[in-house]
PDB file of N, CA, C and O in Angstrom, chain B, residues numbered from 101:
ATOM      1  N   GLY B 101       0.801  -1.193   0.000  1.00  0.00           N
ATOM      2  CA  GLY B 101       0.000   0.000   0.000  1.00  0.00           C
ATOM      3  C   GLY B 101       0.849   1.266   0.000  1.00  0.00           C
ATOM      4  O   GLY B 101       0.545   2.225  -0.710  1.00  0.00           O
ATOM      5  N   ARG B 102       1.896   1.264   0.785  1.00  0.00           N
ATOM      6  CA  ARG B 102       2.743   2.465   0.850  1.00  0.00           C
ATOM      7  C   ARG B 102       3.448   2.731  -0.467  1.00  0.00           C
ATOM      8  O   ARG B 102       3.659   3.882  -0.847  1.00  0.00           O
ATOM      9  N   ALA B 103       3.814   1.656  -1.163  1.00  0.00           N
ATOM     10  CA  ALA B 103       4.476   1.819  -2.463  1.00  0.00           C
ATOM     11  C   ALA B 103       3.528   2.492  -3.455  1.00  0.00           C
ATOM     12  O   ALA B 103       3.948   3.345  -4.238  1.00  0.00           O
ATOM     13  N   ILE B 104       2.276   2.117  -3.423  1.00  0.00           N
ATOM     14  CA  ILE B 104       1.305   2.737  -4.327  1.00  0.00           C
ATOM     15  C   ILE B 104       1.086   4.192  -3.943  1.00  0.00           C
ATOM     16  O   ILE B 104       0.964   5.050  -4.817  1.00  0.00           O
ATOM     17  N   ASP B 105       1.034   4.481  -2.637  1.00  0.00           N
ATOM     18  CA  ASP B 105       0.930   5.879  -2.191  1.00  0.00           C
ATOM     19  C   ASP B 105       2.105   6.703  -2.702  1.00  0.00           C
ATOM     20  O   ASP B 105       1.925   7.827  -3.170  1.00  0.00           O
ATOM     21  N   ARG B 106       3.314   6.139  -2.611  1.00  0.00           N
ATOM     22  CA  ARG B 106       4.492   6.859  -3.108  1.00  0.00           C
ATOM     23  C   ARG B 106       4.403   7.057  -4.613  1.00  0.00           C
ATOM     24  O   ARG B 106       4.756   8.118  -5.127  1.00  0.00           O
ATOM     25  N   PHE B 107       3.929   6.030  -5.322  1.00  0.00           N
ATOM     26  CA  PHE B 107       3.761   6.152  -6.769  1.00  0.00           C
ATOM     27  C   PHE B 107       2.782   7.271  -7.100  1.00  0.00           C
ATOM     28  O   PHE B 107       3.048   8.091  -7.979  1.00  0.00           O
ATOM     29  N   LEU B 108       1.662   7.307  -6.407  1.00  0.00           N
ATOM     30  CA  LEU B 108       0.651   8.329  -6.698  1.00  0.00           C
ATOM     31  C   LEU B 108       1.188   9.737  -6.500  1.00  0.00           C
ATOM     32  O   LEU B 108       0.731  10.672  -7.158  1.00  0.00           O
ATOM     33  N   ASP B 109       2.145   9.896  -5.609  1.00  0.00           N
ATOM     34  CA  ASP B 109       2.776  11.207  -5.401  1.00  0.00           C
ATOM     35  C   ASP B 109       3.643  11.625  -6.581  1.00  0.00           C
ATOM     36  O   ASP B 109       3.993  12.799  -6.697  1.00  0.00           O
ATOM     37  N   THR B 110       3.999  10.679  -7.467  1.00  0.00           N
ATOM     38  CA  THR B 110       4.889  10.982  -8.586  1.00  0.00           C
ATOM     39  C   THR B 110       4.153  11.341  -9.872  1.00  0.00           C
ATOM     40  O   THR B 110       4.780  11.765 -10.843  1.00  0.00           O
ATOM     41  N   ILE B 111       2.827  11.177  -9.890  1.00  0.00           N
ATOM     42  CA  ILE B 111       2.088  11.427 -11.133  1.00  0.00           C
ATOM     43  C   ILE B 111       1.284  12.726 -11.023  1.00  0.00           C
ATOM     44  O   ILE B 111       0.991  13.184  -9.918  1.00  0.00           O
ATOM     45  N   PRO B 112       0.932  13.314 -12.160  1.00  0.00           N
ATOM     46  CA  PRO B 112       0.158  14.562 -12.133  1.00  0.00           C
ATOM     47  C   PRO B 112      -1.186  14.385 -11.428  1.00  0.00           C
ATOM     48  O   PRO B 112      -1.739  13.286 -11.377  1.00  0.00           O
ATOM     49  N   ALA B 113      -1.691  15.481 -10.891  1.00  0.00           N
ATOM     50  CA  ALA B 113      -2.932  15.455 -10.109  1.00  0.00           C
ATOM     51  C   ALA B 113      -4.102  14.861 -10.890  1.00  0.00           C
ATOM     52  O   ALA B 113      -4.864  14.065 -10.340  1.00  0.00           O
ATOM     53  N   ASN B 114      -4.257  15.231 -12.156  1.00  0.00           N
ATOM     54  CA  ASN B 114      -5.394  14.726 -12.921  1.00  0.00           C
ATOM     55  C   ASN B 114      -5.321  13.211 -13.068  1.00  0.00           C
ATOM     56  O   ASN B 114      -6.333  12.526 -12.916  1.00  0.00           O
ATOM     57  N   ALA B 115      -4.143  12.683 -13.362  1.00  0.00           N
ATOM     58  CA  ALA B 115      -3.970  11.236 -13.494  1.00  0.00           C
ATOM     59  C   ALA B 115      -4.253  10.546 -12.162  1.00  0.00           C
ATOM     60  O   ALA B 115      -4.840   9.464 -12.132  1.00  0.00           O
ATOM     61  N   ARG B 116      -3.838  11.165 -11.071  1.00  0.00           N
ATOM     62  CA  ARG B 116      -4.072  10.615  -9.734  1.00  0.00           C
ATOM     63  C   ARG B 116      -5.566  10.540  -9.431  1.00  0.00           C
ATOM     64  O   ARG B 116      -6.059   9.538  -8.912  1.00  0.00           O
ATOM     65  N   ILE B 117      -6.274  11.613  -9.763  1.00  0.00           N
ATOM     66  CA  ILE B 117      -7.726  11.651  -9.533  1.00  0.00           C
ATOM     67  C   ILE B 117      -8.423  10.560 -10.326  1.00  0.00           C
ATOM     68  O   ILE B 117      -9.269   9.846  -9.787  1.00  0.00           O
ATOM     69  N   LEU B 118      -8.078  10.424 -11.599  1.00  0.00           N
ATOM     70  CA  LEU B 118      -8.699   9.392 -12.432  1.00  0.00           C
ATOM     71  C   LEU B 118      -8.419   8.008 -11.868  1.00  0.00           C
ATOM     72  O   LEU B 118      -9.324   7.180 -11.771  1.00  0.00           O
ATOM     73  N   PHE B 119      -7.169   7.755 -11.494  1.00  0.00           N
ATOM     74  CA  PHE B 119      -6.770   6.455 -10.965  1.00  0.00           C
ATOM     75  C   PHE B 119      -7.535   6.122  -9.689  1.00  0.00           C
ATOM     76  O   PHE B 119      -8.058   5.017  -9.543  1.00  0.00           O
ATOM     77  N   LEU B 120      -7.599   7.064  -8.785  1.00  0.00           N
ATOM     78  CA  LEU B 120      -8.293   6.825  -7.517  1.00  0.00           C
ATOM     79  C   LEU B 120      -9.790   6.637  -7.717  1.00  0.00           C
ATOM     80  O   LEU B 120     -10.393   5.759  -7.099  1.00  0.00           O
ATOM     81  N   ARG B 121     -10.389   7.447  -8.566  1.00  0.00           N
ATOM     82  CA  ARG B 121     -11.834   7.297  -8.800  1.00  0.00           C
ATOM     83  C   ARG B 121     -12.150   5.935  -9.394  1.00  0.00           C
ATOM     84  O   ARG B 121     -13.167   5.329  -9.056  1.00  0.00           O
ATOM     85  N   ARG B 122     -11.281   5.449 -10.280  1.00  0.00           N
ATOM     86  CA  ARG B 122     -11.552   4.162 -10.933  1.00  0.00           C
ATOM     87  C   ARG B 122     -11.240   2.981 -10.014  1.00  0.00           C
ATOM     88  O   ARG B 122     -12.060   2.076  -9.862  1.00  0.00           O
ATOM     89  N   TYR B 123     -10.049   2.992  -9.401  1.00  0.00           N
ATOM     90  CA  TYR B 123      -9.584   1.800  -8.695  1.00  0.00           C
ATOM     91  C   TYR B 123      -9.766   1.841  -7.180  1.00  0.00           C
ATOM     92  O   TYR B 123      -9.691   0.793  -6.538  1.00  0.00           O
ATOM     93  N   TRP B 124      -9.996   2.983  -6.601  1.00  0.00           N
ATOM     94  CA  TRP B 124     -10.259   3.059  -5.162  1.00  0.00           C
ATOM     95  C   TRP B 124     -11.758   3.157  -4.907  1.00  0.00           C
ATOM     96  O   TRP B 124     -12.312   2.437  -4.077  1.00  0.00           O
ATOM     97  N   PHE B 125     -12.412   4.079  -5.652  1.00  0.00           N
ATOM     98  CA  PHE B 125     -13.842   4.287  -5.440  1.00  0.00           C
ATOM     99  C   PHE B 125     -14.709   3.431  -6.353  1.00  0.00           C
ATOM    100  O   PHE B 125     -15.914   3.310  -6.130  1.00  0.00           O
ATOM    101  N   GLY B 126     -14.107   2.837  -7.379  1.00  0.00           N
ATOM    102  CA  GLY B 126     -14.846   1.943  -8.265  1.00  0.00           C
ATOM    103  C   GLY B 126     -15.795   2.628  -9.223  1.00  0.00           C
ATOM    104  O   GLY B 126     -16.740   2.004  -9.708  1.00  0.00           O
ATOM    105  N   ASP B 127     -15.563   3.906  -9.506  1.00  0.00           N
ATOM    106  CA  ASP B 127     -16.419   4.626 -10.449  1.00  0.00           C
ATOM    107  C   ASP B 127     -16.244   4.075 -11.859  1.00  0.00           C
ATOM    108  O   ASP B 127     -15.162   3.612 -12.221  1.00  0.00           O
ATOM    109  N   SER B 128     -17.291   4.127 -12.639  1.00  0.00           N
ATOM    110  CA  SER B 128     -17.206   3.691 -14.033  1.00  0.00           C
ATOM    111  C   SER B 128     -16.458   4.729 -14.859  1.00  0.00           C
ATOM    112  O   SER B 128     -16.384   5.903 -14.496  1.00  0.00           O
ATOM    113  N   ILE B 129     -15.915   4.276 -15.962  1.00  0.00           N
ATOM    114  CA  ILE B 129     -15.218   5.193 -16.861  1.00  0.00           C
ATOM    115  C   ILE B 129     -16.184   6.251 -17.371  1.00  0.00           C
ATOM    116  O   ILE B 129     -15.821   7.420 -17.502  1.00  0.00           O
ATOM    117  N   LYS B 130     -17.396   5.847 -17.654  1.00  0.00           N
ATOM    118  CA  LYS B 130     -18.424   6.787 -18.118  1.00  0.00           C
ATOM    119  C   LYS B 130     -18.681   7.879 -17.080  1.00  0.00           C
ATOM    120  O   LYS B 130     -18.745   9.059 -17.425  1.00  0.00           O
ATOM    121  N   ASP B 131     -18.827   7.493 -15.818  1.00  0.00           N
ATOM    122  CA  ASP B 131     -19.080   8.472 -14.756  1.00  0.00           C
ATOM    123  C   ASP B 131     -17.885   9.395 -14.535  1.00  0.00           C
ATOM    124  O   ASP B 131     -18.049  10.595 -14.317  1.00  0.00           O
ATOM    125  N   ILE B 132     -16.695   8.829 -14.591  1.00  0.00           N
ATOM    126  CA  ILE B 132     -15.487   9.643 -14.419  1.00  0.00           C
ATOM    127  C   ILE B 132     -15.391  10.664 -15.547  1.00  0.00           C
ATOM    128  O   ILE B 132     -15.130  11.842 -15.306  1.00  0.00           O
ATOM    129  N   ALA B 133     -15.602  10.206 -16.772  1.00  0.00           N
ATOM    130  CA  ALA B 133     -15.517  11.096 -17.933  1.00  0.00           C
ATOM    131  C   ALA B 133     -16.505  12.249 -17.811  1.00  0.00           C
ATOM    132  O   ALA B 133     -16.164  13.404 -18.067  1.00  0.00           O
ATOM    133  N   LYS B 134     -17.705  11.930 -17.426  1.00  0.00           N
ATOM    134  CA  LYS B 134     -18.740  12.963 -17.290  1.00  0.00           C
ATOM    135  C   LYS B 134     -18.375  13.971 -16.205  1.00  0.00           C
ATOM    136  O   LYS B 134     -18.500  15.179 -16.406  1.00  0.00           O
ATOM    137  N   ALA B 135     -17.923  13.472 -15.058  1.00  0.00           N
ATOM    138  CA  ALA B 135     -17.578  14.353 -13.939  1.00  0.00           C
ATOM    139  C   ALA B 135     -16.363  15.216 -14.226  1.00  0.00           C
ATOM    140  O   ALA B 135     -16.278  16.340 -13.731  1.00  0.00           O
ATOM    141  N   ARG B 136     -15.418  14.713 -15.019  1.00  0.00           N
ATOM    142  CA  ARG B 136     -14.178  15.432 -15.294  1.00  0.00           C
ATOM    143  C   ARG B 136     -14.214  16.210 -16.603  1.00  0.00           C
ATOM    144  O   ARG B 136     -13.249  16.893 -16.945  1.00  0.00           O
ATOM    145  N   GLY B 137     -15.339  16.110 -17.351  1.00  0.00           N
ATOM    146  CA  GLY B 137     -15.436  16.833 -18.623  1.00  0.00           C
ATOM    147  C   GLY B 137     -14.496  16.282 -19.675  1.00  0.00           C
ATOM    148  O   GLY B 137     -13.919  17.033 -20.461  1.00  0.00           O
ATOM    149  N   MET B 138     -14.344  14.961 -19.686  1.00  0.00           N
ATOM    150  CA  MET B 138     -13.438  14.294 -20.624  1.00  0.00           C
ATOM    151  C   MET B 138     -14.236  13.270 -21.424  1.00  0.00           C
ATOM    152  O   MET B 138     -15.357  12.915 -21.062  1.00  0.00           O
ATOM    153  N   THR B 139     -13.640  12.805 -22.514  1.00  0.00           N
ATOM    154  CA  THR B 139     -14.262  11.707 -23.242  1.00  0.00           C
ATOM    155  C   THR B 139     -13.916  10.404 -22.515  1.00  0.00           C
ATOM    156  O   THR B 139     -12.937  10.332 -21.772  1.00  0.00           O
ATOM    157  N   GLN B 140     -14.730   9.387 -22.743  1.00  0.00           N
ATOM    158  CA  GLN B 140     -14.442   8.086 -22.152  1.00  0.00           C
ATOM    159  C   GLN B 140     -13.109   7.547 -22.668  1.00  0.00           C
ATOM    160  O   GLN B 140     -12.357   6.911 -21.930  1.00  0.00           O
ATOM    161  N   ASN B 141     -12.829   7.808 -23.934  1.00  0.00           N
ATOM    162  CA  ASN B 141     -11.568   7.352 -24.508  1.00  0.00           C
ATOM    163  C   ASN B 141     -10.381   8.014 -23.809  1.00  0.00           C
ATOM    164  O   ASN B 141      -9.389   7.350 -23.508  1.00  0.00           O
ATOM    165  N   ALA B 142     -10.477   9.309 -23.554  1.00  0.00           N
ATOM    166  CA  ALA B 142      -9.385  10.015 -22.882  1.00  0.00           C
ATOM    167  C   ALA B 142      -9.147   9.455 -21.483  1.00  0.00           C
ATOM    168  O   ALA B 142      -8.003   9.317 -21.051  1.00  0.00           O
ATOM    169  N   VAL B 143     -10.219   9.136 -20.785  1.00  0.00           N
ATOM    170  CA  VAL B 143     -10.090   8.540 -19.452  1.00  0.00           C
ATOM    171  C   VAL B 143      -9.418   7.174 -19.558  1.00  0.00           C
ATOM    172  O   VAL B 143      -8.503   6.869 -18.793  1.00  0.00           O
ATOM    173  N   SER B 144      -9.866   6.360 -20.495  1.00  0.00           N
ATOM    174  CA  SER B 144      -9.299   5.025 -20.678  1.00  0.00           C
ATOM    175  C   SER B 144      -7.812   5.083 -21.013  1.00  0.00           C
ATOM    176  O   SER B 144      -7.017   4.314 -20.472  1.00  0.00           O
ATOM    177  N   VAL B 145      -7.444   5.989 -21.898  1.00  0.00           N
ATOM    178  CA  VAL B 145      -6.034   6.126 -22.290  1.00  0.00           C
ATOM    179  C   VAL B 145      -5.196   6.574 -21.092  1.00  0.00           C
ATOM    180  O   VAL B 145      -4.109   6.046 -20.861  1.00  0.00           O
ATOM    181  N   SER B 146      -5.695   7.537 -20.341  1.00  0.00           N
ATOM    182  CA  SER B 146      -4.966   8.012 -19.167  1.00  0.00           C
ATOM    183  C   SER B 146      -4.780   6.890 -18.148  1.00  0.00           C
ATOM    184  O   SER B 146      -3.694   6.732 -17.591  1.00  0.00           O
ATOM    185  N   LEU B 147      -5.824   6.119 -17.905  1.00  0.00           N
ATOM    186  CA  LEU B 147      -5.726   5.013 -16.955  1.00  0.00           C
ATOM    187  C   LEU B 147      -4.734   3.953 -17.435  1.00  0.00           C
ATOM    188  O   LEU B 147      -3.973   3.401 -16.640  1.00  0.00           O
ATOM    189  N   SER B 148      -4.745   3.677 -18.719  1.00  0.00           N
ATOM    190  CA  SER B 148      -3.812   2.699 -19.279  1.00  0.00           C
ATOM    191  C   SER B 148      -2.373   3.165 -19.092  1.00  0.00           C
ATOM    192  O   SER B 148      -1.510   2.383 -18.694  1.00  0.00           O
ATOM    193  N   ARG B 149      -2.119   4.417 -19.375  1.00  0.00           N
ATOM    194  CA  ARG B 149      -0.765   4.957 -19.219  1.00  0.00           C
ATOM    195  C   ARG B 149      -0.338   4.958 -17.754  1.00  0.00           C
ATOM    196  O   ARG B 149       0.818   4.679 -17.436  1.00  0.00           O
ATOM    197  N   THR B 150      -1.274   5.271 -16.871  1.00  0.00           N
ATOM    198  CA  THR B 150      -0.955   5.264 -15.442  1.00  0.00           C
ATOM    199  C   THR B 150      -0.657   3.848 -14.966  1.00  0.00           C
ATOM    200  O   THR B 150       0.266   3.650 -14.176  1.00  0.00           O
ATOM    201  N   ARG B 151      -1.412   2.867 -15.426  1.00  0.00           N
ATOM    202  CA  ARG B 151      -1.129   1.467 -15.072  1.00  0.00           C
ATOM    203  C   ARG B 151       0.247   1.044 -15.569  1.00  0.00           C
ATOM    204  O   ARG B 151       0.979   0.345 -14.870  1.00  0.00           O
ATOM    205  N   ASP B 152       0.597   1.474 -16.787  1.00  0.00           N
ATOM    206  CA  ASP B 152       1.923   1.157 -17.327  1.00  0.00           C
ATOM    207  C   ASP B 152       3.020   1.764 -16.452  1.00  0.00           C
ATOM    208  O   ASP B 152       4.021   1.111 -16.159  1.00  0.00           O
ATOM    209  N   LYS B 153       2.826   3.010 -16.039  1.00  0.00           N
ATOM    210  CA  LYS B 153       3.808   3.675 -15.172  1.00  0.00           C
ATOM    211  C   LYS B 153       3.885   2.980 -13.816  1.00  0.00           C
ATOM    212  O   LYS B 153       4.968   2.847 -13.245  1.00  0.00           O
ATOM    213  N   LEU B 154       2.741   2.539 -13.302  1.00  0.00           N
ATOM    214  CA  LEU B 154       2.715   1.836 -12.021  1.00  0.00           C
ATOM    215  C   LEU B 154       3.494   0.527 -12.120  1.00  0.00           C
ATOM    216  O   LEU B 154       4.238   0.177 -11.204  1.00  0.00           O
ATOM    217  N   LYS B 155       3.330  -0.185 -13.207  1.00  0.00           N
ATOM    218  CA  LYS B 155       4.053  -1.442 -13.393  1.00  0.00           C
ATOM    219  C   LYS B 155       5.561  -1.205 -13.390  1.00  0.00           C
ATOM    220  O   LYS B 155       6.312  -1.938 -12.747  1.00  0.00           O
ATOM    221  N   VAL B 156       5.996  -0.177 -14.111  1.00  0.00           N
ATOM    222  CA  VAL B 156       7.427   0.161 -14.139  1.00  0.00           C
ATOM    223  C   VAL B 156       7.899   0.530 -12.733  1.00  0.00           C
ATOM    224  O   VAL B 156       8.953   0.078 -12.286  1.00  0.00           O
ATOM    225  N   TYR B 157       7.127   1.338 -12.054  1.00  0.00           N
ATOM    226  CA  TYR B 157       7.495   1.784 -10.701  1.00  0.00           C
ATOM    227  C   TYR B 157       7.623   0.583  -9.757  1.00  0.00           C
ATOM    228  O   TYR B 157       8.609   0.465  -9.030  1.00  0.00           O
ATOM    229  N   LEU B 158       6.632  -0.298  -9.769  1.00  0.00           N
ATOM    230  CA  LEU B 158       6.663  -1.453  -8.874  1.00  0.00           C
ATOM    231  C   LEU B 158       7.802  -2.416  -9.222  1.00  0.00           C
ATOM    232  O   LEU B 158       8.370  -3.060  -8.339  1.00  0.00           O
ATOM    233  N   THR B 159       8.127  -2.508 -10.505  1.00  0.00           N
ATOM    234  CA  THR B 159       9.253  -3.331 -10.933  1.00  0.00           C
ATOM    235  C   THR B 159      10.564  -2.745 -10.395  1.00  0.00           C
ATOM    236  O   THR B 159      11.403  -3.470  -9.861  1.00  0.00           O
ATOM    237  N   GLU B 160      10.728  -1.441 -10.541  1.00  0.00           N
ATOM    238  CA  GLU B 160      11.931  -0.771 -10.059  1.00  0.00           C
ATOM    239  C   GLU B 160      12.068  -0.872  -8.542  1.00  0.00           C
ATOM    240  O   GLU B 160      13.179  -0.918  -8.012  1.00  0.00           O
ATOM    241  N   GLU B 161      10.930  -0.905  -7.851  1.00  0.00           N
ATOM    242  CA  GLU B 161      10.948  -1.001  -6.382  1.00  0.00           C
ATOM    243  C   GLU B 161      11.097  -2.448  -5.902  1.00  0.00           C
ATOM    244  O   GLU B 161      11.201  -2.700  -4.702  1.00  0.00           O
ATOM    245  N   GLY B 162      11.106  -3.393  -6.845  1.00  0.00           N
ATOM    246  CA  GLY B 162      11.327  -4.782  -6.490  1.00  0.00           C
ATOM    247  C   GLY B 162      10.083  -5.574  -6.119  1.00  0.00           C
ATOM    248  O   GLY B 162      10.191  -6.665  -5.561  1.00  0.00           O
ATOM    249  N   PHE B 163       8.924  -5.050  -6.417  1.00  0.00           N
ATOM    250  CA  PHE B 163       7.681  -5.745  -6.087  1.00  0.00           C
ATOM    251  C   PHE B 163       7.234  -6.712  -7.189  1.00  0.00           C
ATOM    252  O   PHE B 163       6.470  -7.639  -6.921  1.00  0.00           O
ATOM    253  N   LEU B 164       7.695  -6.508  -8.404  1.00  0.00           N
ATOM    254  CA  LEU B 164       7.317  -7.379  -9.512  1.00  0.00           C
ATOM    255  C   LEU B 164       8.556  -8.050 -10.097  1.00  0.00           C
ATOM    256  O   LEU B 164       8.448  -8.828 -11.045  1.00  0.00           O
TER     257      LEU B 164
END
């Protein structure tokens, strides 16, 4: 958990908000897009990129 908290501190605020709304609060991509004034595709792409960055981060930290 602490590693993910540290990771979240390294990404831009908007990416952090999207990530938390999707994976912590369980909001749908549709709901996130509507609330943030984004397209569903933009939300999906941002989440995909954030997951990729998280994988790299966790690998570098020795978790994967």
